[in-house]
mmCIF file of C-alpha atoms in Angstrom:
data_model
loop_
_atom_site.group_PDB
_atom_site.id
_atom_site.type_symbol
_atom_site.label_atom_id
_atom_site.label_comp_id
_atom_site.label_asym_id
_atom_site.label_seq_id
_atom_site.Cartn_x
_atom_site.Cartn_y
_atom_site.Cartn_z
ATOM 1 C CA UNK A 1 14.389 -25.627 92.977
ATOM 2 C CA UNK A 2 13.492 -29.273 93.402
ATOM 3 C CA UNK A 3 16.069 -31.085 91.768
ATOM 4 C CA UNK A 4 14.674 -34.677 92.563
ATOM 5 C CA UNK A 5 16.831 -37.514 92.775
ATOM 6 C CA UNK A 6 19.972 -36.483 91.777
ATOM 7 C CA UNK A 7 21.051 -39.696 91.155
ATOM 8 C CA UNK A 8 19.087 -39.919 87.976
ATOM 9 C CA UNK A 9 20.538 -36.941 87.056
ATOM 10 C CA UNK A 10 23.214 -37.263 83.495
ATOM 11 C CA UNK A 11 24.971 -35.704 80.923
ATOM 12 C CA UNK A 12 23.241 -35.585 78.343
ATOM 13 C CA UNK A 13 24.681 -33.893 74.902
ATOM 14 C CA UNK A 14 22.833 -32.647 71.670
ATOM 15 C CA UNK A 15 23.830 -31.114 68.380
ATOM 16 C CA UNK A 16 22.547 -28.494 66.868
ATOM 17 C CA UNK A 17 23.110 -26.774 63.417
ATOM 18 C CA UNK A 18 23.467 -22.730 63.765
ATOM 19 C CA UNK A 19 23.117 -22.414 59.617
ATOM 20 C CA UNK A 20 26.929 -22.642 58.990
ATOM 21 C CA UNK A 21 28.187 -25.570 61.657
ATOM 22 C CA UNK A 22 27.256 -27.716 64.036
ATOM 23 C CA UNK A 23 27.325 -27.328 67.729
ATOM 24 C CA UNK A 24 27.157 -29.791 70.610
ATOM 25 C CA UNK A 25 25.853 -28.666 73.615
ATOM 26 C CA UNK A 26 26.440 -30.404 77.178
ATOM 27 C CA UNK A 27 24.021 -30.327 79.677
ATOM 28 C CA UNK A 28 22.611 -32.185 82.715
ATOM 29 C CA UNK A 29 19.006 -33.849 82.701
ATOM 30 C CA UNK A 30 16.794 -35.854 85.376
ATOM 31 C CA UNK A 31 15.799 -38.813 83.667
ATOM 32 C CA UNK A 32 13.101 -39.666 85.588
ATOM 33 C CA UNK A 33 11.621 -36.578 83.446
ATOM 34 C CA UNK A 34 12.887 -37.265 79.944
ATOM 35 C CA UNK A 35 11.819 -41.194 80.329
ATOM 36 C CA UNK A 36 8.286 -40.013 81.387
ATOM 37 C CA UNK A 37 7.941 -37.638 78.591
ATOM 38 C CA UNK A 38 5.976 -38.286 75.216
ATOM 39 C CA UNK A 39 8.849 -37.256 73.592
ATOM 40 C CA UNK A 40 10.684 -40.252 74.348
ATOM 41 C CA UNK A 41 9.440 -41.934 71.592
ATOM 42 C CA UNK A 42 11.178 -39.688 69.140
ATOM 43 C CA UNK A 43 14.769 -39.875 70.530
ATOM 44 C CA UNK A 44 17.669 -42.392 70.473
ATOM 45 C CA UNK A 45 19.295 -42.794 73.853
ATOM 46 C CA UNK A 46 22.603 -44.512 73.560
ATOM 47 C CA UNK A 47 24.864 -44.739 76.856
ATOM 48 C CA UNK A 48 28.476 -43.917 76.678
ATOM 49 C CA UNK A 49 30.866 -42.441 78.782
ATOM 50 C CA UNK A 50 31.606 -38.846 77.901
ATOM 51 C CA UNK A 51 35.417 -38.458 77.696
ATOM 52 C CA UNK A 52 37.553 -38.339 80.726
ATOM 53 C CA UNK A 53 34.622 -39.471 82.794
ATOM 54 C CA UNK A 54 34.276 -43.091 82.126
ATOM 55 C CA UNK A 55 36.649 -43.814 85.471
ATOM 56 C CA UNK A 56 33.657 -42.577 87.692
ATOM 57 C CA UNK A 57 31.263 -44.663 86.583
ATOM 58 C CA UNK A 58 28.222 -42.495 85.642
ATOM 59 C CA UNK A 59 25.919 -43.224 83.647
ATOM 60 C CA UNK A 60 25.796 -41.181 80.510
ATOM 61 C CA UNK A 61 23.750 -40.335 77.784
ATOM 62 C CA UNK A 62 23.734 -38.858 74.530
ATOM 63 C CA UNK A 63 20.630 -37.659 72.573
ATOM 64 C CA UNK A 64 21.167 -37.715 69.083
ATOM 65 C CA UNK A 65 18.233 -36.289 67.725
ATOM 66 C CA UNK A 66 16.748 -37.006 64.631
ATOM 67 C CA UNK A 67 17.825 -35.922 61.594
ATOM 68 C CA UNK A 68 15.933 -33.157 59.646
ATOM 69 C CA UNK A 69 14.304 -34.578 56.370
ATOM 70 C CA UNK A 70 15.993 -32.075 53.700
ATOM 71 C CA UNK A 71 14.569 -33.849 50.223
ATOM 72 C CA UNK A 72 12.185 -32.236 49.007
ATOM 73 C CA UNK A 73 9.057 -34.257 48.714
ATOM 74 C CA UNK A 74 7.568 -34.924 44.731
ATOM 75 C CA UNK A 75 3.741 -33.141 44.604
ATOM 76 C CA UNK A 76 1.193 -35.556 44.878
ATOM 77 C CA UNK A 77 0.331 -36.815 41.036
ATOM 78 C CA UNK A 78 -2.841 -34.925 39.429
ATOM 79 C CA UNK A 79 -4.974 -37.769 37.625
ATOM 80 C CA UNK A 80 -6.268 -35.117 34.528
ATOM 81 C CA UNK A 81 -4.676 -32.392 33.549
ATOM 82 C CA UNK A 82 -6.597 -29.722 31.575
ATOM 83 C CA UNK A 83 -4.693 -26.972 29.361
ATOM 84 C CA UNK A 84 -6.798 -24.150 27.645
ATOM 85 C CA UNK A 85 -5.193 -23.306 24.141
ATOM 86 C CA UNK A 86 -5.575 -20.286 22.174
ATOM 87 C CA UNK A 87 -9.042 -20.371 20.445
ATOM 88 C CA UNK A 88 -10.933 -21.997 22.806
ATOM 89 C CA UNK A 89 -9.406 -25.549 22.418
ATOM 90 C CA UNK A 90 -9.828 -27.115 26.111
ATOM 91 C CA UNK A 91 -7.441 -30.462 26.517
ATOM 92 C CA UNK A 92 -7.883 -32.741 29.009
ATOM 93 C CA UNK A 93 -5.070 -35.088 29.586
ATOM 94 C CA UNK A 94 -5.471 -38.451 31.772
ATOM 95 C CA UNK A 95 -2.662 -38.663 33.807
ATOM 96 C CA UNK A 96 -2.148 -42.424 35.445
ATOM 97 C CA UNK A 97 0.432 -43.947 33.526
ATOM 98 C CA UNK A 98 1.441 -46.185 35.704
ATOM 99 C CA UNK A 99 -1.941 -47.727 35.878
ATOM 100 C CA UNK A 100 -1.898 -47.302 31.794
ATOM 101 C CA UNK A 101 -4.774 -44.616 32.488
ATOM 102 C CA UNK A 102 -7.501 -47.108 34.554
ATOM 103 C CA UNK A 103 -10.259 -45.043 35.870
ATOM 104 C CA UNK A 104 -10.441 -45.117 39.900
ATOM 105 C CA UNK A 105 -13.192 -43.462 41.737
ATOM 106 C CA UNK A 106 -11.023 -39.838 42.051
ATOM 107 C CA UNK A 107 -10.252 -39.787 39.105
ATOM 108 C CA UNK A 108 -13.919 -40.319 37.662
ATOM 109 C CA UNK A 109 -15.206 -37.238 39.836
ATOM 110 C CA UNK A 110 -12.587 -35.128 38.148
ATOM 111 C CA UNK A 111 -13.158 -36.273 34.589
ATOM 112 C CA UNK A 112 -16.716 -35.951 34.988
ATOM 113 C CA UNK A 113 -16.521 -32.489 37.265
ATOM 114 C CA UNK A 114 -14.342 -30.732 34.573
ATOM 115 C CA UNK A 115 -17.009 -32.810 31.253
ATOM 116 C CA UNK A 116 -19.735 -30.541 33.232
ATOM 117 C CA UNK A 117 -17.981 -27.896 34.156
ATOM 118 C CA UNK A 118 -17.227 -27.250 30.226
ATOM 119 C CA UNK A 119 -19.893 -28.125 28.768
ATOM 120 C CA UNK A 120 -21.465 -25.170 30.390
ATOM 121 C CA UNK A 121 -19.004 -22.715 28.914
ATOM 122 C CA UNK A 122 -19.547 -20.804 26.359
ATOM 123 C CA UNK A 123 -16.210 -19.909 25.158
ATOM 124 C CA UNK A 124 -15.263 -23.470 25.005
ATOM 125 C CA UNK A 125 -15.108 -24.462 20.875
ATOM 126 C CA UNK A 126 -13.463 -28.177 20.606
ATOM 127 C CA UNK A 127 -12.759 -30.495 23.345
ATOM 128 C CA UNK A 128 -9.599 -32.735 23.101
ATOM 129 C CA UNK A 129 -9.907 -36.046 25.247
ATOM 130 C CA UNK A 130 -6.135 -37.189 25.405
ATOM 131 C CA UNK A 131 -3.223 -38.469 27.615
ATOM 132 C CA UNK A 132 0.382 -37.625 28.931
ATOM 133 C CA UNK A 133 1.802 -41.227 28.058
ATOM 134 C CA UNK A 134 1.446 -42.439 24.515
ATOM 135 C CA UNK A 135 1.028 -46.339 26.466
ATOM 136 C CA UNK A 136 -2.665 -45.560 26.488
ATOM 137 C CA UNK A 137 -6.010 -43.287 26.174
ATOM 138 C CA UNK A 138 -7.882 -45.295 28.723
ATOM 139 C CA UNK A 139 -7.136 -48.747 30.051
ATOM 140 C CA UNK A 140 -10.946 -48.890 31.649
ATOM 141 C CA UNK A 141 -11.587 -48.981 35.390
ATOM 142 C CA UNK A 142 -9.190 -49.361 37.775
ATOM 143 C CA UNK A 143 -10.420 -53.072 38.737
ATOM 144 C CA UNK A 144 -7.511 -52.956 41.868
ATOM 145 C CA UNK A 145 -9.445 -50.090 43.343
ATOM 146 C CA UNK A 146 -10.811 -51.266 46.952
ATOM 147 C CA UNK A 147 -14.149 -51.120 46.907
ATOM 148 C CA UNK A 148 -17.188 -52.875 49.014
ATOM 149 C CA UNK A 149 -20.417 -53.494 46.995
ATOM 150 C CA UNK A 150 -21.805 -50.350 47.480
ATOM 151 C CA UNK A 151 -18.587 -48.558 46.210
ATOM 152 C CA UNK A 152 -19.001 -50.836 42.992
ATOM 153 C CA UNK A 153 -22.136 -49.272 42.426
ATOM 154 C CA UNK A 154 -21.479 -45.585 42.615
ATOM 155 C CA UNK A 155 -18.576 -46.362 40.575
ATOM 156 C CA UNK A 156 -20.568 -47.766 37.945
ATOM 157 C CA UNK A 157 -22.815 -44.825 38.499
ATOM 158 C CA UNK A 158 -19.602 -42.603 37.660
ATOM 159 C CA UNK A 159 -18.541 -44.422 34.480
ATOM 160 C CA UNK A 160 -22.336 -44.153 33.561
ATOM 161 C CA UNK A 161 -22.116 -40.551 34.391
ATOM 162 C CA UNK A 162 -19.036 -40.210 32.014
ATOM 163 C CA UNK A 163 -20.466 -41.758 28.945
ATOM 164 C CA UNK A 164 -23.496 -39.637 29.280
ATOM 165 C CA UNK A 165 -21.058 -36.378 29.317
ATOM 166 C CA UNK A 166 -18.991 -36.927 26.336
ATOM 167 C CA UNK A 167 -21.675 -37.500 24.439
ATOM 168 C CA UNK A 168 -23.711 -34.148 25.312
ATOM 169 C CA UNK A 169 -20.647 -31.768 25.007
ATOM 170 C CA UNK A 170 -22.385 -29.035 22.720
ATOM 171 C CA UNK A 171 -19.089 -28.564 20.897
ATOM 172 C CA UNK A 172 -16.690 -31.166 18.767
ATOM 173 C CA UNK A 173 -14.843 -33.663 20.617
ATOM 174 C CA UNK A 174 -11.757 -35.174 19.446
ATOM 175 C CA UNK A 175 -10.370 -38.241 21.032
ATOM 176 C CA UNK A 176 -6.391 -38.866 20.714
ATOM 177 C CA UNK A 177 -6.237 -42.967 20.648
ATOM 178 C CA UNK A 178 -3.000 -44.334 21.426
ATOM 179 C CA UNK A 179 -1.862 -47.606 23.055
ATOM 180 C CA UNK A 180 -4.149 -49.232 25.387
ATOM 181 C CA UNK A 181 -7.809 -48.167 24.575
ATOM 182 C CA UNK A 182 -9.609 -50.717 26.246
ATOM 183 C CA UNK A 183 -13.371 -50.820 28.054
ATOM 184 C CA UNK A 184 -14.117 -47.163 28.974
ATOM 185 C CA UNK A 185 -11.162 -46.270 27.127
ATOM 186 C CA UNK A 186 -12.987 -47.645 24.016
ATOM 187 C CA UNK A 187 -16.108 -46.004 25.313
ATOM 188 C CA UNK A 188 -14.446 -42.933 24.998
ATOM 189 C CA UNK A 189 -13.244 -43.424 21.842
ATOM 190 C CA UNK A 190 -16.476 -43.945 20.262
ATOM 191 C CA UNK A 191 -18.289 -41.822 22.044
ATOM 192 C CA UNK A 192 -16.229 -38.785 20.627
ATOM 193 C CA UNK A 193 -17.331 -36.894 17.199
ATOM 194 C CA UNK A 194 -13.954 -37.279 16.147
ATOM 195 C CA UNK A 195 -10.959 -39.777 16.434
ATOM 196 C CA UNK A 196 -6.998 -39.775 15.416
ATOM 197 C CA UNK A 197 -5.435 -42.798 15.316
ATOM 198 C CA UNK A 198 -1.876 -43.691 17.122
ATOM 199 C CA UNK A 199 0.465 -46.906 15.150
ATOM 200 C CA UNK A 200 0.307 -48.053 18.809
ATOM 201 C CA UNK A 201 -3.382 -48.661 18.730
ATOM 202 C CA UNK A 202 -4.905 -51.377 20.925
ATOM 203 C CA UNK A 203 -8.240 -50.950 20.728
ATOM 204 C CA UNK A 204 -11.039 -53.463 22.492
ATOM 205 C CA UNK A 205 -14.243 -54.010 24.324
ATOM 206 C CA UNK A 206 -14.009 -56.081 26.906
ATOM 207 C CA UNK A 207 -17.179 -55.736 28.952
ATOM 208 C CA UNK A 208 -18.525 -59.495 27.936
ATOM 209 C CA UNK A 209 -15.298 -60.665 29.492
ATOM 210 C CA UNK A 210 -16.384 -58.476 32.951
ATOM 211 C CA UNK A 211 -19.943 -59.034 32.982
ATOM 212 C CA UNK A 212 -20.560 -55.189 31.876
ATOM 213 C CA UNK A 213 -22.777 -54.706 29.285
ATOM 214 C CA UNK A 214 -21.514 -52.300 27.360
ATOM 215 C CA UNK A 215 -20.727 -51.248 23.647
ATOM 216 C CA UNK A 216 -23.757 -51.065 21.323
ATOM 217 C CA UNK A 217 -25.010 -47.852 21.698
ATOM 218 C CA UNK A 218 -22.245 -45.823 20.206
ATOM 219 C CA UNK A 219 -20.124 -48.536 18.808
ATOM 220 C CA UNK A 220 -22.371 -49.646 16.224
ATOM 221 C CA UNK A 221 -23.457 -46.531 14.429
ATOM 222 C CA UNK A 222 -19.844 -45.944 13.540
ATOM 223 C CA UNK A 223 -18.617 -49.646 11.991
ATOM 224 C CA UNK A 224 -22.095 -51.495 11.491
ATOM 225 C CA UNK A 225 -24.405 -53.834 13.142
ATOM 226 C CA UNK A 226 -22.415 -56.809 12.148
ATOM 227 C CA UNK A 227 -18.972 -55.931 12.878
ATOM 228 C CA UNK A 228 -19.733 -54.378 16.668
ATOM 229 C CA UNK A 229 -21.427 -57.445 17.601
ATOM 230 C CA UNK A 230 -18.032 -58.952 15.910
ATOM 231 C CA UNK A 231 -15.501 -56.575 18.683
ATOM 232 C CA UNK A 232 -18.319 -57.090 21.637
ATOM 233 C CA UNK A 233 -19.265 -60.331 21.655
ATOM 234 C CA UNK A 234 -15.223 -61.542 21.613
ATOM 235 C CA UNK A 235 -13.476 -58.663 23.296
ATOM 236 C CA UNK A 236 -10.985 -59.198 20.577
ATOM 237 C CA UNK A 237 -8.677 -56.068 20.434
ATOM 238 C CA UNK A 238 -8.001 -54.648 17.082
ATOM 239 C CA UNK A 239 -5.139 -52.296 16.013
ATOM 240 C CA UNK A 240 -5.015 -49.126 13.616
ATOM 241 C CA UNK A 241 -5.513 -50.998 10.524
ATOM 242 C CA UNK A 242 -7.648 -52.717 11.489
ATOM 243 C CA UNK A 243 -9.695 -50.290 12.891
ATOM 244 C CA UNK A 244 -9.376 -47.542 10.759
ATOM 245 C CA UNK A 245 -10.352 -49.843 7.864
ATOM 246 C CA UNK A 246 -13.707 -49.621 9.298
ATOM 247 C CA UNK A 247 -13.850 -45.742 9.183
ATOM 248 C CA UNK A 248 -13.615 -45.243 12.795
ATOM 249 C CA UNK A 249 -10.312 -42.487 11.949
ATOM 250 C CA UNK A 250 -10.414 -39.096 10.577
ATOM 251 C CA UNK A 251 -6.761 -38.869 11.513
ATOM 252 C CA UNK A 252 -3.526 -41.260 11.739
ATOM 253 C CA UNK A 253 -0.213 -40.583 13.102
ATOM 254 C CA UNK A 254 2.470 -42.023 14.483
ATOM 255 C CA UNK A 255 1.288 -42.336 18.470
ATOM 256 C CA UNK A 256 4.071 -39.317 19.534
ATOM 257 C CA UNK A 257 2.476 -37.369 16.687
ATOM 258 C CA UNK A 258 -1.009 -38.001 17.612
ATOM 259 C CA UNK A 259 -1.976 -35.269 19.801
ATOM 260 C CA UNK A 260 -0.646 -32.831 17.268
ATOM 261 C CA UNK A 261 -2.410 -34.196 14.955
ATOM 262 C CA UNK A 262 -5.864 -33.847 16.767
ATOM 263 C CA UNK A 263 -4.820 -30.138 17.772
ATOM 264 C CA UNK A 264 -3.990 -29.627 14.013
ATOM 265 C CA UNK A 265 -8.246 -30.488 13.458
ATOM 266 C CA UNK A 266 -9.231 -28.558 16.203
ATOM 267 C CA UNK A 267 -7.556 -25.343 15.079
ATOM 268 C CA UNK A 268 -9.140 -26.148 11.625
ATOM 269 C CA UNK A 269 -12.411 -25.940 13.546
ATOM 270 C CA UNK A 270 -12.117 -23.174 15.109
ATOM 271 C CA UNK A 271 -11.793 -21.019 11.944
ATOM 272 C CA UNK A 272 -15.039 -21.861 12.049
ATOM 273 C CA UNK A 273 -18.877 -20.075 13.134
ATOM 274 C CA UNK A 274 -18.332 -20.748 17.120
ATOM 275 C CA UNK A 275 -22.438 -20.477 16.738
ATOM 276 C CA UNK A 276 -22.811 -22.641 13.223
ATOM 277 C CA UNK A 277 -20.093 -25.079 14.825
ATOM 278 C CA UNK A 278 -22.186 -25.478 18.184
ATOM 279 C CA UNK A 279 -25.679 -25.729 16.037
ATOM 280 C CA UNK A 280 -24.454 -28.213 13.357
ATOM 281 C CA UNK A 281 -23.059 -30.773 16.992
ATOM 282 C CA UNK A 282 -27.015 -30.591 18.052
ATOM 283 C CA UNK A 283 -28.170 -31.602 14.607
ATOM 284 C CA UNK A 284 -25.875 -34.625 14.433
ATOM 285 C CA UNK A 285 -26.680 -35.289 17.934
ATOM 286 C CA UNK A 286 -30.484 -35.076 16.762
ATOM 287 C CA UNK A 287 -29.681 -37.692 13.598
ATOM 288 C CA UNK A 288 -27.869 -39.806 15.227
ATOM 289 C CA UNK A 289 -30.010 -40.480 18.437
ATOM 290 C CA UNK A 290 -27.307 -41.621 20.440
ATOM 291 C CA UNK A 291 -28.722 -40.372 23.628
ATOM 292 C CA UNK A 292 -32.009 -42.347 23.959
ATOM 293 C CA UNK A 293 -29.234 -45.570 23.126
ATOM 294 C CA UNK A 294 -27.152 -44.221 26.119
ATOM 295 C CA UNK A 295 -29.709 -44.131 28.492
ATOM 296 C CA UNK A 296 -30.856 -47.280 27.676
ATOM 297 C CA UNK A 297 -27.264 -48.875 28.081
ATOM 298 C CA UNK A 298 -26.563 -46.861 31.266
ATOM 299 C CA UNK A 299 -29.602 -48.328 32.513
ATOM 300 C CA UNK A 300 -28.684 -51.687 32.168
ATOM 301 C CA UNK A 301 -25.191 -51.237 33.634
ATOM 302 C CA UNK A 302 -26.331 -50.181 36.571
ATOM 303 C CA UNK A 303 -28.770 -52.793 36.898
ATOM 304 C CA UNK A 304 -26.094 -55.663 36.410
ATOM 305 C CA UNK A 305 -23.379 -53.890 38.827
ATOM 306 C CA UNK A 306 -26.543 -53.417 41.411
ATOM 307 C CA UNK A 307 -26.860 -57.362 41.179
ATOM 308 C CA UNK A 308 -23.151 -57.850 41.612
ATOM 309 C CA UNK A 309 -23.112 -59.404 38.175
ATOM 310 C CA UNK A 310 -21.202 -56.109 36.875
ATOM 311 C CA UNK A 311 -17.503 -55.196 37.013
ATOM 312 C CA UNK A 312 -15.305 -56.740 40.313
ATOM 313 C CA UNK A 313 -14.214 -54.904 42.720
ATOM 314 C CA UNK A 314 -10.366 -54.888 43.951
#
């Protein structure tokens, strides 16, 4: 065995846990291996004189390796959250509260991969849009998100994408608006059959602030001509009374109570013909010709973000 040079030979000491103790082991090692190793980088080499050996001089080392990480780790956070109650009552919960519910890119695909994926199912009978934190429904996009100009577009593409979806889910859809409902939160709101009310309510449109033209198309069928050109024009954000004085609520609750209160209608619902229920959502679609409006204002968006007058990126 070639044992090198032996003066680069030391102790070198370790401890390791056997389940119910720990155990150091002694042993000799040629450095000249150990400092040429990739490993190195991973251990902490302290010198000190093992005891009773410090008169001779040597010099000694200890590897103290690094300690195992024991905590467990928390699971990465799921942006939406669906839950699929008893009578075919599909939830889908936005789950950012520390960004009050803005809309990033991921979380986009998701809302608008699980919009599609439902809307093509045929057990599906009400659709409740809603959130884990009562702070808000939807704060709008996620303006901190890092994107380049091309990312702003296919963003924009997304929250076009969205708007289009809640409006052609063949079955009722029932918003639950509490705290912050605010750009594509308030597109959200309106563009839902249905609405309850939180006390919390802080409701606004601020695309005119942005540079996003968006607003008319579903806003203005439900409160008039005059007063959406009032809350898009300003951006001013309204509360419940406010807003419900204009008829935009079927429900109001206290915002811890609102969810409940939106399940409470969709149960109602579903005592319903699944096949009457399903026909009577095309009809209103049909009266109401919101989707030729949509179009139109998707249009536009896209053509304002593709000129980088649209919404900044982070």
């Amino acid at each position: 065995m070639n044992c090198g040079n032996v003066s680069n030979w030391v102790h070198w000491s370790y401890t390791v846990w056997t389940g119910r103790s720990t155990v150091t082991v002694f042993s000799m090692v040629d450095m000249d291996v150990v400092l040429s190793s990739e490993s190195r980088r991973n251990l902490a080499l302290v010198p000190y004189p093992l005891p009773g050996r410090a008169d001779r001089g040597e010099n000694l080392v200890t590897h103290r390796p690094r300690r195992p990480r024991t905590a467990l780790r928390s699971p990465p956070v799921t942006p939406l959250l669906r839950e699929r109650l008893d009578g075919g009552i599909e939830v889908l919960r936005i789950n950012r509260p520390d960004k009050r519910n803005a809309l990033d890119t991921a979380t986009l695909a998701l809302l608008n991969g699980a919009l599609a994926e439902l809307s093509a199912d045929p057990d599906l009978r009400v659709l409740v849009i809603s959130t884990t934190s009562t702070t808000a429904l939807c704060a709008g996009a996620d303006v901190s998100e890092p994107l380049d100009a091309a990312g702003g577009v296919a963003r924009m593409e997304a929250f076009a994408e969205l708007y289009r979806l809640v409006d052609e889910v063949p079955v009722p859809t029932i918003a639950v608006c509490v705290g912050n409902c605010v750009g594509a939160g308030a597109e959200i709101v309106v563009g839902c059959d249905l609405r309850v009310g939180g006390d919390n309510l802080k409701l606004a449109w601020a695309g005119a602030r942005l540079g996003v033209p968006v607003g008319p198309a579903r806003l203005t069928p439900l409160v008039g001509l005059a007063r959406a050109k009032d809350l898009v024009y300003t951006g001013r954000p309204v509360g419940l009374a406010e807003a419900d004085s204009f008829g935009l609520f079927q429900r109001t609750a206290p915002a811890a109570e609102a969810e409940a209160a939106a399940l409470e209608v969709a149960a109602a619902i579903t005592r319903q013909s699944p096949v009457g229920v399903r026909v009577l959502k095309q009809m209103f679609r049909d009266l109401e010709g919101t989707a030729g409006r949509v179009a139109y204002e998707n249009e536009r968006l896209l053509e304002f973000q593709r000129t980088g007058a649209g919404l900044p990126q982070g």
